[in-house]
CSV table of C-alpha atoms in Angstrom, one decimal:
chain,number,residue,atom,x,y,z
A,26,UNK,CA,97.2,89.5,91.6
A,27,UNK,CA,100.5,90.9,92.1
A,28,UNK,CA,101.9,92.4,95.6
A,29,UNK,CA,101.8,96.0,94.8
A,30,UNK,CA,98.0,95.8,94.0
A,31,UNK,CA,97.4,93.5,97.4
A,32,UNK,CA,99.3,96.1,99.3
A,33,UNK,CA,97.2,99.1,97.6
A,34,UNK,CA,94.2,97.3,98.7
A,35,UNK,CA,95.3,96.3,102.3
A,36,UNK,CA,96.3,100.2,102.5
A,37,UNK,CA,92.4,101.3,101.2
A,38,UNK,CA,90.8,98.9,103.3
A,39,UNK,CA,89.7,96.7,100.4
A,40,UNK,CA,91.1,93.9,101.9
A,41,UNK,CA,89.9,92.9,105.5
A,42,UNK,CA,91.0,89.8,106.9
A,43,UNK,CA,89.5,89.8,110.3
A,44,UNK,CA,85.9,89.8,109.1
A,45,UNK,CA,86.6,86.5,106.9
A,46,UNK,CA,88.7,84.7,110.2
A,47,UNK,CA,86.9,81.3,110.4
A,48,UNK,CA,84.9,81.8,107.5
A,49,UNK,CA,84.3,77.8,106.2
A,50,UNK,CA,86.2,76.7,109.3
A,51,UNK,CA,83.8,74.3,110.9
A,52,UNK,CA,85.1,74.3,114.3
A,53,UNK,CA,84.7,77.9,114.6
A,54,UNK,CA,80.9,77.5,112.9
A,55,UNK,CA,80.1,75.1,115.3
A,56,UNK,CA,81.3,77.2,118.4
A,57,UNK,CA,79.5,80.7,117.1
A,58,UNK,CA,76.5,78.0,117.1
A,59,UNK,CA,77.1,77.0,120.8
A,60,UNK,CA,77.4,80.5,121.8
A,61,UNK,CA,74.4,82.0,120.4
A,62,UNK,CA,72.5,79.3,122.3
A,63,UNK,CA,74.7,79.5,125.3
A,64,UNK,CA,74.0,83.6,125.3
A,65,UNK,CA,70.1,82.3,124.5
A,66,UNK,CA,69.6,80.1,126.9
A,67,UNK,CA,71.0,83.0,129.9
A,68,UNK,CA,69.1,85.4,128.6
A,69,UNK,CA,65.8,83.1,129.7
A,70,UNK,CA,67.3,82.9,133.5
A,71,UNK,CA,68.9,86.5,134.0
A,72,UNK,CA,67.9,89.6,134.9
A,73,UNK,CA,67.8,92.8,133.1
A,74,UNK,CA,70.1,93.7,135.3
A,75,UNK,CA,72.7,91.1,134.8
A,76,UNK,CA,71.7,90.5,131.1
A,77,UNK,CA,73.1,94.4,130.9
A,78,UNK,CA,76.7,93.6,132.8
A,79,UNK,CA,76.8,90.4,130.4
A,80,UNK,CA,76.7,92.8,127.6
A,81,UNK,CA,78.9,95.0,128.7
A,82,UNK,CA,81.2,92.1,129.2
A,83,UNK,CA,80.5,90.8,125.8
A,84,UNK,CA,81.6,94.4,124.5
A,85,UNK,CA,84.3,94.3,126.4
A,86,UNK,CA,85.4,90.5,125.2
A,87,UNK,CA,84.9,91.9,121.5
A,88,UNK,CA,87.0,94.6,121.9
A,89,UNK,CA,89.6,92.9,123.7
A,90,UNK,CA,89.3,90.1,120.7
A,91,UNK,CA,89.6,92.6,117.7
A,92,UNK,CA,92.6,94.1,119.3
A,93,UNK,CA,94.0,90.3,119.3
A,94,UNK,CA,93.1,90.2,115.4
A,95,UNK,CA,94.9,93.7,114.5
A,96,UNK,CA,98.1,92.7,116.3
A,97,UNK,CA,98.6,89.1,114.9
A,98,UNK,CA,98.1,90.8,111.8
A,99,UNK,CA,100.3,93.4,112.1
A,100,UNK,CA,102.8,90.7,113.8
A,101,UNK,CA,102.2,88.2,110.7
A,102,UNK,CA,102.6,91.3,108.2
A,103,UNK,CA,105.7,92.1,110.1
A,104,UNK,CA,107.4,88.8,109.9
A,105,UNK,CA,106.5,87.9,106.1
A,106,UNK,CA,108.2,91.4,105.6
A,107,UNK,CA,111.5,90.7,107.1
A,108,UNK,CA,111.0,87.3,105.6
A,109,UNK,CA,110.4,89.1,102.1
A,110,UNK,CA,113.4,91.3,103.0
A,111,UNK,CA,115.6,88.1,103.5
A,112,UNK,CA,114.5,86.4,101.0
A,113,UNK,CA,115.3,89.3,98.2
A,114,UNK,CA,118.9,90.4,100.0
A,115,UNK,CA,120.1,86.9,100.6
A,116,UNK,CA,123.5,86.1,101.8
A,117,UNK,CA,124.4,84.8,98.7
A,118,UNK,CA,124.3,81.3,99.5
């Protein structure tokens, strides 16, 4: 695949990144599995009540974390393209 058809299809949205973080990772399997039975186990002891500021919390926590993805990403995109740009230019050494 060459760059100009990776770029074309990070540009349309073909190519999404965040969704496929941790994919095959088995640290981050095993902690999505202790969180669902974390978020489980308080919904057997909480309140309606408390169960709704939890999720509002949780909204908040998954906002706050796909914010994180979008500027690593654009901070990784930024660096491999002054790295690109440094690479191509050179200083002729």
């Amino acid at each position: 695949m060459n760059v100009k058809r990776i770029l074309e299809e990070l540009w349309n949205g073909q190519i999404a990144p965040g969704p496929n973080c941790g994919v095959g990772n088995p640290e981050m399997e095993q902690l999505c599995v202790l969180l669902e039975r974390n978020r489980e186990e308080l919904e057997l002891v909480m309140s309606k009540e408390q169960m709704e500021i939890l999720r509002k919390y949780a909204d908040n926590v998954e906002e706050f974390q796909y914010l994180q993805r979008v500027q690593a990403f654009s901070d990784g995109f930024s660096l491999a393209t002054r790295l690109m740009v440094e690479a191509f230019a050179g200083d002729g050494a």
